[in-house]
Amino acid sequence: MARKDGWSAKKWYTVVAPEMFGNSVVGETPADHPKKLIGRTIEMTLGELTNDYSKQHAKLIFKINDVDGNTARTKLVGHRVTRDYLRSLVKRRTSKIDAVVDVETNDGYGLRVKLSCFTVKRAKKSHIRDIRATMEKIVKNRAKELSFNQYIQEIILGKLASDIYRHAKTIYPLRRVEVNKTEVRKEPA
């Protein structure tokens, strides 16, 4: 009795990034049926996607949601900054101020945004409280004003972090602000 080879039954599908990333090719994946592709996640660095290798520390997470012929289309489900990059930002005798903020964009997407501020010297508790409040306020206000695509663009390109830096440095001297992670928690129906 002849044994059927599983690999010979599979086809290769081209995986494409969402429109906000110019529908660029993310990679290829095999499957024996297109329905088995739905729900697969693909991670790649922002540097690989944009050919800007100064952005190797940011990882984008895509999920396949549609298959059209030999093309698998994706949606962004989140991003995160690599652990080694975050560790490189932590220094002695400084403060790292973290915030986790749940926001909703003006087109109905629910996101959890995790961010960190790194100070020049160790901050007092009152400074930390004020900086965290400023971070949360800016993140929530920008989400109310922008659509999901615009908000993600601001996060990935660093505009949101620079806005927070500009406002929070008046409270206490900052070295850096970084959006560590975003995850899509809710999509509009």
C-alpha atoms as a PDB file:
ATOM      1  CA  MET A   1       0.000   0.000   0.000  1.00  0.00           C
ATOM      2  CA  ALA A   2       1.415   3.369  -1.054  1.00  0.00           C
ATOM      3  CA  ARG A   3       1.722   6.046   1.597  1.00  0.00           C
ATOM      4  CA  LYS A   4       0.546   9.545   0.666  1.00  0.00           C
ATOM      5  CA  ASP A   5       3.115  12.273   1.232  1.00  0.00           C
ATOM      6  CA  GLY A   6       1.623  15.199   3.207  1.00  0.00           C
ATOM      7  CA  TRP A   7       3.947  17.784   1.671  1.00  0.00           C
ATOM      8  CA  SER A   8       3.073  16.976  -1.938  1.00  0.00           C
ATOM      9  CA  ALA A   9      -0.600  17.775  -1.227  1.00  0.00           C
ATOM     10  CA  LYS A  10       0.221  21.280   0.040  1.00  0.00           C
ATOM     11  CA  LYS A  11       0.288  24.529  -1.913  1.00  0.00           C
ATOM     12  CA  TRP A  12       2.299  27.627  -1.082  1.00  0.00           C
ATOM     13  CA  TYR A  13       0.432  30.857  -0.380  1.00  0.00           C
ATOM     14  CA  THR A  14       1.891  34.376  -0.457  1.00  0.00           C
ATOM     15  CA  VAL A  15       1.153  36.259   2.765  1.00  0.00           C
ATOM     16  CA  VAL A  16       0.484  39.997   2.313  1.00  0.00           C
ATOM     17  CA  ALA A  17       0.585  42.759   4.957  1.00  0.00           C
ATOM     18  CA  PRO A  18      -2.474  44.999   5.525  1.00  0.00           C
ATOM     19  CA  GLU A  19      -3.106  48.063   3.377  1.00  0.00           C
ATOM     20  CA  MET A  20      -1.594  50.430   5.984  1.00  0.00           C
ATOM     21  CA  PHE A  21       1.766  48.740   5.232  1.00  0.00           C
ATOM     22  CA  GLY A  22       1.316  48.988   1.460  1.00  0.00           C
ATOM     23  CA  ASN A  23       0.145  45.388   0.903  1.00  0.00           C
ATOM     24  CA  SER A  24       3.803  44.316   0.873  1.00  0.00           C
ATOM     25  CA  VAL A  25       4.708  40.631   0.934  1.00  0.00           C
ATOM     26  CA  VAL A  26       5.335  39.328   4.452  1.00  0.00           C
ATOM     27  CA  GLY A  27       6.268  35.773   3.498  1.00  0.00           C
ATOM     28  CA  GLU A  28       4.965  32.454   2.251  1.00  0.00           C
ATOM     29  CA  THR A  29       3.262  29.590   4.044  1.00  0.00           C
ATOM     30  CA  PRO A  30       2.137  26.101   2.999  1.00  0.00           C
ATOM     31  CA  ALA A  31      -1.326  24.600   3.470  1.00  0.00           C
ATOM     32  CA  ASP A  32      -3.324  21.766   1.965  1.00  0.00           C
ATOM     33  CA  HIS A  33      -6.544  23.795   2.167  1.00  0.00           C
ATOM     34  CA  PRO A  34      -7.011  27.610   2.175  1.00  0.00           C
ATOM     35  CA  LYS A  35      -9.334  27.477   5.219  1.00  0.00           C
ATOM     36  CA  LYS A  36      -6.461  26.129   7.313  1.00  0.00           C
ATOM     37  CA  LEU A  37      -4.588  29.411   6.800  1.00  0.00           C
ATOM     38  CA  ILE A  38      -7.241  31.538   8.531  1.00  0.00           C
ATOM     39  CA  GLY A  39      -6.084  32.437  12.044  1.00  0.00           C
ATOM     40  CA  ARG A  40      -2.359  31.790  11.532  1.00  0.00           C
ATOM     41  CA  THR A  41      -0.120  34.501  12.972  1.00  0.00           C
ATOM     42  CA  ILE A  42       3.022  35.860  11.390  1.00  0.00           C
ATOM     43  CA  GLU A  43       5.634  37.985  13.162  1.00  0.00           C
ATOM     44  CA  MET A  44       8.156  40.176  11.432  1.00  0.00           C
ATOM     45  CA  THR A  45      10.257  43.155  12.389  1.00  0.00           C
ATOM     46  CA  LEU A  46       9.387  46.630  11.206  1.00  0.00           C
ATOM     47  CA  GLY A  47      12.918  46.823   9.788  1.00  0.00           C
ATOM     48  CA  GLU A  48      12.281  43.843   7.490  1.00  0.00           C
ATOM     49  CA  LEU A  49       8.960  45.284   6.338  1.00  0.00           C
ATOM     50  CA  THR A  50      10.227  48.801   5.590  1.00  0.00           C
ATOM     51  CA  ASN A  51      13.896  47.998   4.777  1.00  0.00           C
ATOM     52  CA  ASP A  52      14.869  50.424   7.551  1.00  0.00           C
ATOM     53  CA  TYR A  53      17.132  48.340   9.754  1.00  0.00           C
ATOM     54  CA  SER A  54      17.207  50.930  12.542  1.00  0.00           C
ATOM     55  CA  LYS A  55      13.699  49.613  13.341  1.00  0.00           C
ATOM     56  CA  GLN A  56      14.743  45.988  14.010  1.00  0.00           C
ATOM     57  CA  HIS A  57      13.593  46.244  17.650  1.00  0.00           C
ATOM     58  CA  ALA A  58       9.871  46.555  16.769  1.00  0.00           C
ATOM     59  CA  LYS A  59       8.016  43.340  15.925  1.00  0.00           C
ATOM     60  CA  LEU A  60       4.658  43.432  14.129  1.00  0.00           C
ATOM     61  CA  ILE A  61       2.152  40.618  14.617  1.00  0.00           C
ATOM     62  CA  PHE A  62      -0.194  39.854  11.729  1.00  0.00           C
ATOM     63  CA  LYS A  63      -3.056  37.349  11.585  1.00  0.00           C
ATOM     64  CA  ILE A  64      -4.332  35.833   8.335  1.00  0.00           C
ATOM     65  CA  ASN A  65      -8.023  36.685   7.935  1.00  0.00           C
ATOM     66  CA  ASP A  66      -8.744  36.122   4.220  1.00  0.00           C
ATOM     67  CA  VAL A  67      -7.470  33.953   1.370  1.00  0.00           C
ATOM     68  CA  ASP A  68      -7.941  35.029  -2.248  1.00  0.00           C
ATOM     69  CA  GLY A  69      -6.465  32.576  -4.776  1.00  0.00           C
ATOM     70  CA  ASN A  70      -2.805  32.127  -3.801  1.00  0.00           C
ATOM     71  CA  THR A  71      -2.753  35.298  -1.670  1.00  0.00           C
ATOM     72  CA  ALA A  72      -3.383  35.285   2.069  1.00  0.00           C
ATOM     73  CA  ARG A  73      -4.379  38.717   3.410  1.00  0.00           C
ATOM     74  CA  THR A  74      -3.610  39.724   6.988  1.00  0.00           C
ATOM     75  CA  LYS A  75      -4.678  42.198   9.637  1.00  0.00           C
ATOM     76  CA  LEU A  76      -2.504  43.723  12.349  1.00  0.00           C
ATOM     77  CA  VAL A  77      -3.261  42.281  15.782  1.00  0.00           C
ATOM     78  CA  GLY A  78      -0.467  43.993  17.675  1.00  0.00           C
ATOM     79  CA  HIS A  79       3.148  44.966  17.983  1.00  0.00           C
ATOM     80  CA  ARG A  80       5.847  44.663  20.613  1.00  0.00           C
ATOM     81  CA  VAL A  81       9.368  45.849  21.237  1.00  0.00           C
ATOM     82  CA  THR A  82      12.043  43.192  21.736  1.00  0.00           C
ATOM     83  CA  ARG A  83      13.112  42.436  25.290  1.00  0.00           C
ATOM     84  CA  ASP A  84      16.811  43.043  24.673  1.00  0.00           C
ATOM     85  CA  TYR A  85      16.072  46.523  23.309  1.00  0.00           C
ATOM     86  CA  LEU A  86      14.013  47.391  26.418  1.00  0.00           C
ATOM     87  CA  ARG A  87      16.786  46.073  28.663  1.00  0.00           C
ATOM     88  CA  SER A  88      19.299  48.298  26.883  1.00  0.00           C
ATOM     89  CA  LEU A  89      17.242  51.353  27.870  1.00  0.00           C
ATOM     90  CA  VAL A  90      17.292  50.595  31.616  1.00  0.00           C
ATOM     91  CA  LYS A  91      20.164  52.291  33.444  1.00  0.00           C
ATOM     92  CA  ARG A  92      21.280  52.513  37.063  1.00  0.00           C
ATOM     93  CA  ARG A  93      19.986  55.307  39.275  1.00  0.00           C
ATOM     94  CA  THR A  94      17.150  56.106  36.898  1.00  0.00           C
ATOM     95  CA  SER A  95      13.422  55.401  36.987  1.00  0.00           C
ATOM     96  CA  LYS A  96      11.382  53.346  34.568  1.00  0.00           C
ATOM     97  CA  ILE A  97       7.732  54.428  34.612  1.00  0.00           C
ATOM     98  CA  ASP A  98       5.283  51.936  33.098  1.00  0.00           C
ATOM     99  CA  ALA A  99       1.651  52.444  32.112  1.00  0.00           C
ATOM    100  CA  VAL A 100      -0.969  50.113  30.687  1.00  0.00           C
ATOM    101  CA  VAL A 101      -3.852  51.945  29.034  1.00  0.00           C
ATOM    102  CA  ASP A 102      -6.994  50.509  27.431  1.00  0.00           C
ATOM    103  CA  VAL A 103      -8.246  52.830  24.674  1.00  0.00           C
ATOM    104  CA  GLU A 104     -10.842  52.879  21.928  1.00  0.00           C
ATOM    105  CA  THR A 105     -10.162  54.542  18.580  1.00  0.00           C
ATOM    106  CA  ASN A 106     -12.804  56.693  16.910  1.00  0.00           C
ATOM    107  CA  ASP A 107     -13.682  53.856  14.500  1.00  0.00           C
ATOM    108  CA  GLY A 108     -14.427  51.380  17.314  1.00  0.00           C
ATOM    109  CA  TYR A 109     -11.208  49.372  17.750  1.00  0.00           C
ATOM    110  CA  GLY A 110     -10.300  48.547  21.346  1.00  0.00           C
ATOM    111  CA  LEU A 111      -6.563  48.485  22.078  1.00  0.00           C
ATOM    112  CA  ARG A 112      -4.352  47.832  25.075  1.00  0.00           C
ATOM    113  CA  VAL A 113      -1.265  50.049  24.922  1.00  0.00           C
ATOM    114  CA  LYS A 114       1.745  49.388  27.179  1.00  0.00           C
ATOM    115  CA  LEU A 115       4.390  52.087  27.401  1.00  0.00           C
ATOM    116  CA  SER A 116       7.421  53.123  29.419  1.00  0.00           C
ATOM    117  CA  CYS A 117       9.212  56.376  30.243  1.00  0.00           C
ATOM    118  CA  PHE A 118      12.873  56.345  31.202  1.00  0.00           C
ATOM    119  CA  THR A 119      14.129  59.251  33.328  1.00  0.00           C
ATOM    120  CA  VAL A 120      17.605  60.813  33.452  1.00  0.00           C
ATOM    121  CA  LYS A 121      17.870  60.433  37.256  1.00  0.00           C
ATOM    122  CA  ARG A 122      15.789  58.628  39.865  1.00  0.00           C
ATOM    123  CA  ALA A 123      12.394  60.345  40.147  1.00  0.00           C
ATOM    124  CA  LYS A 124      10.294  60.999  43.246  1.00  0.00           C
ATOM    125  CA  LYS A 125       6.943  59.242  43.668  1.00  0.00           C
ATOM    126  CA  SER A 126       5.057  62.471  42.954  1.00  0.00           C
ATOM    127  CA  HIS A 127       6.923  62.900  39.648  1.00  0.00           C
ATOM    128  CA  ILE A 128       6.251  59.281  38.716  1.00  0.00           C
ATOM    129  CA  ARG A 129       2.531  59.700  39.466  1.00  0.00           C
ATOM    130  CA  ASP A 130       2.317  62.902  37.393  1.00  0.00           C
ATOM    131  CA  ILE A 131       4.247  61.430  34.450  1.00  0.00           C
ATOM    132  CA  ARG A 132       2.057  58.300  34.434  1.00  0.00           C
ATOM    133  CA  ALA A 133      -1.099  60.467  34.475  1.00  0.00           C
ATOM    134  CA  THR A 134       0.255  62.522  31.551  1.00  0.00           C
ATOM    135  CA  MET A 135       1.082  59.342  29.597  1.00  0.00           C
ATOM    136  CA  GLU A 136      -2.427  57.942  30.113  1.00  0.00           C
ATOM    137  CA  LYS A 137      -4.114  61.240  29.212  1.00  0.00           C
ATOM    138  CA  ILE A 138      -2.192  61.664  25.937  1.00  0.00           C
ATOM    139  CA  VAL A 139      -2.663  58.015  24.878  1.00  0.00           C
ATOM    140  CA  LYS A 140      -6.441  58.182  25.512  1.00  0.00           C
ATOM    141  CA  ASN A 141      -6.923  61.589  23.846  1.00  0.00           C
ATOM    142  CA  ARG A 142      -5.015  60.609  20.694  1.00  0.00           C
ATOM    143  CA  ALA A 143      -7.064  57.389  20.411  1.00  0.00           C
ATOM    144  CA  LYS A 144     -10.342  59.344  20.547  1.00  0.00           C
ATOM    145  CA  GLU A 145      -9.144  61.639  17.742  1.00  0.00           C
ATOM    146  CA  LEU A 146      -7.695  59.028  15.343  1.00  0.00           C
ATOM    147  CA  SER A 147      -8.832  55.970  13.397  1.00  0.00           C
ATOM    148  CA  PHE A 148      -7.178  52.592  14.052  1.00  0.00           C
ATOM    149  CA  ASN A 149      -4.837  52.889  11.040  1.00  0.00           C
ATOM    150  CA  GLN A 150      -3.774  56.445  11.945  1.00  0.00           C
ATOM    151  CA  TYR A 151      -3.239  55.495  15.607  1.00  0.00           C
ATOM    152  CA  ILE A 152      -1.086  52.472  14.735  1.00  0.00           C
ATOM    153  CA  GLN A 153       0.949  54.614  12.321  1.00  0.00           C
ATOM    154  CA  GLU A 154       1.589  57.155  15.108  1.00  0.00           C
ATOM    155  CA  ILE A 155       2.671  54.400  17.501  1.00  0.00           C
ATOM    156  CA  ILE A 156       4.963  52.603  15.057  1.00  0.00           C
ATOM    157  CA  LEU A 157       6.548  55.760  13.637  1.00  0.00           C
ATOM    158  CA  GLY A 158       7.175  57.101  17.170  1.00  0.00           C
ATOM    159  CA  LYS A 159       4.961  60.197  16.972  1.00  0.00           C
ATOM    160  CA  LEU A 160       2.892  59.188  20.034  1.00  0.00           C
ATOM    161  CA  ALA A 161       6.059  58.556  22.069  1.00  0.00           C
ATOM    162  CA  SER A 162       7.520  61.938  21.059  1.00  0.00           C
ATOM    163  CA  ASP A 163       4.264  63.715  22.053  1.00  0.00           C
ATOM    164  CA  ILE A 164       4.416  62.059  25.475  1.00  0.00           C
ATOM    165  CA  TYR A 165       8.118  62.941  25.780  1.00  0.00           C
ATOM    166  CA  ARG A 166       7.457  66.600  24.913  1.00  0.00           C
ATOM    167  CA  HIS A 167       4.714  66.933  27.564  1.00  0.00           C
ATOM    168  CA  ALA A 168       6.194  64.757  30.328  1.00  0.00           C
ATOM    169  CA  LYS A 169       9.723  66.223  30.222  1.00  0.00           C
ATOM    170  CA  THR A 170       8.306  69.422  31.748  1.00  0.00           C
ATOM    171  CA  ILE A 171       7.454  67.369  34.878  1.00  0.00           C
ATOM    172  CA  TYR A 172      10.848  65.639  35.204  1.00  0.00           C
ATOM    173  CA  PRO A 173      13.835  65.217  32.817  1.00  0.00           C
ATOM    174  CA  LEU A 174      13.291  62.178  30.579  1.00  0.00           C
ATOM    175  CA  ARG A 175      15.761  60.164  28.564  1.00  0.00           C
ATOM    176  CA  ARG A 176      13.336  58.208  26.391  1.00  0.00           C
ATOM    177  CA  VAL A 177       9.688  57.196  25.928  1.00  0.00           C
ATOM    178  CA  GLU A 178       8.822  53.899  24.253  1.00  0.00           C
ATOM    179  CA  VAL A 179       5.529  52.205  23.352  1.00  0.00           C
ATOM    180  CA  ASN A 180       6.423  48.610  24.333  1.00  0.00           C
ATOM    181  CA  LYS A 181       3.383  46.734  23.153  1.00  0.00           C
ATOM    182  CA  THR A 182      -0.040  47.108  21.593  1.00  0.00           C
ATOM    183  CA  GLU A 183      -2.707  44.464  21.254  1.00  0.00           C
ATOM    184  CA  VAL A 184      -6.038  44.655  19.495  1.00  0.00           C
ATOM    185  CA  ARG A 185      -8.640  43.666  22.097  1.00  0.00           C
ATOM    186  CA  LYS A 186     -11.844  44.465  20.209  1.00  0.00           C
ATOM    187  CA  GLU A 187     -12.800  45.064  16.597  1.00  0.00           C
ATOM    188  CA  PRO A 188     -15.899  46.942  15.419  1.00  0.00           C
ATOM    189  CA  ALA A 189     -18.791  44.611  14.540  1.00  0.00           C
END
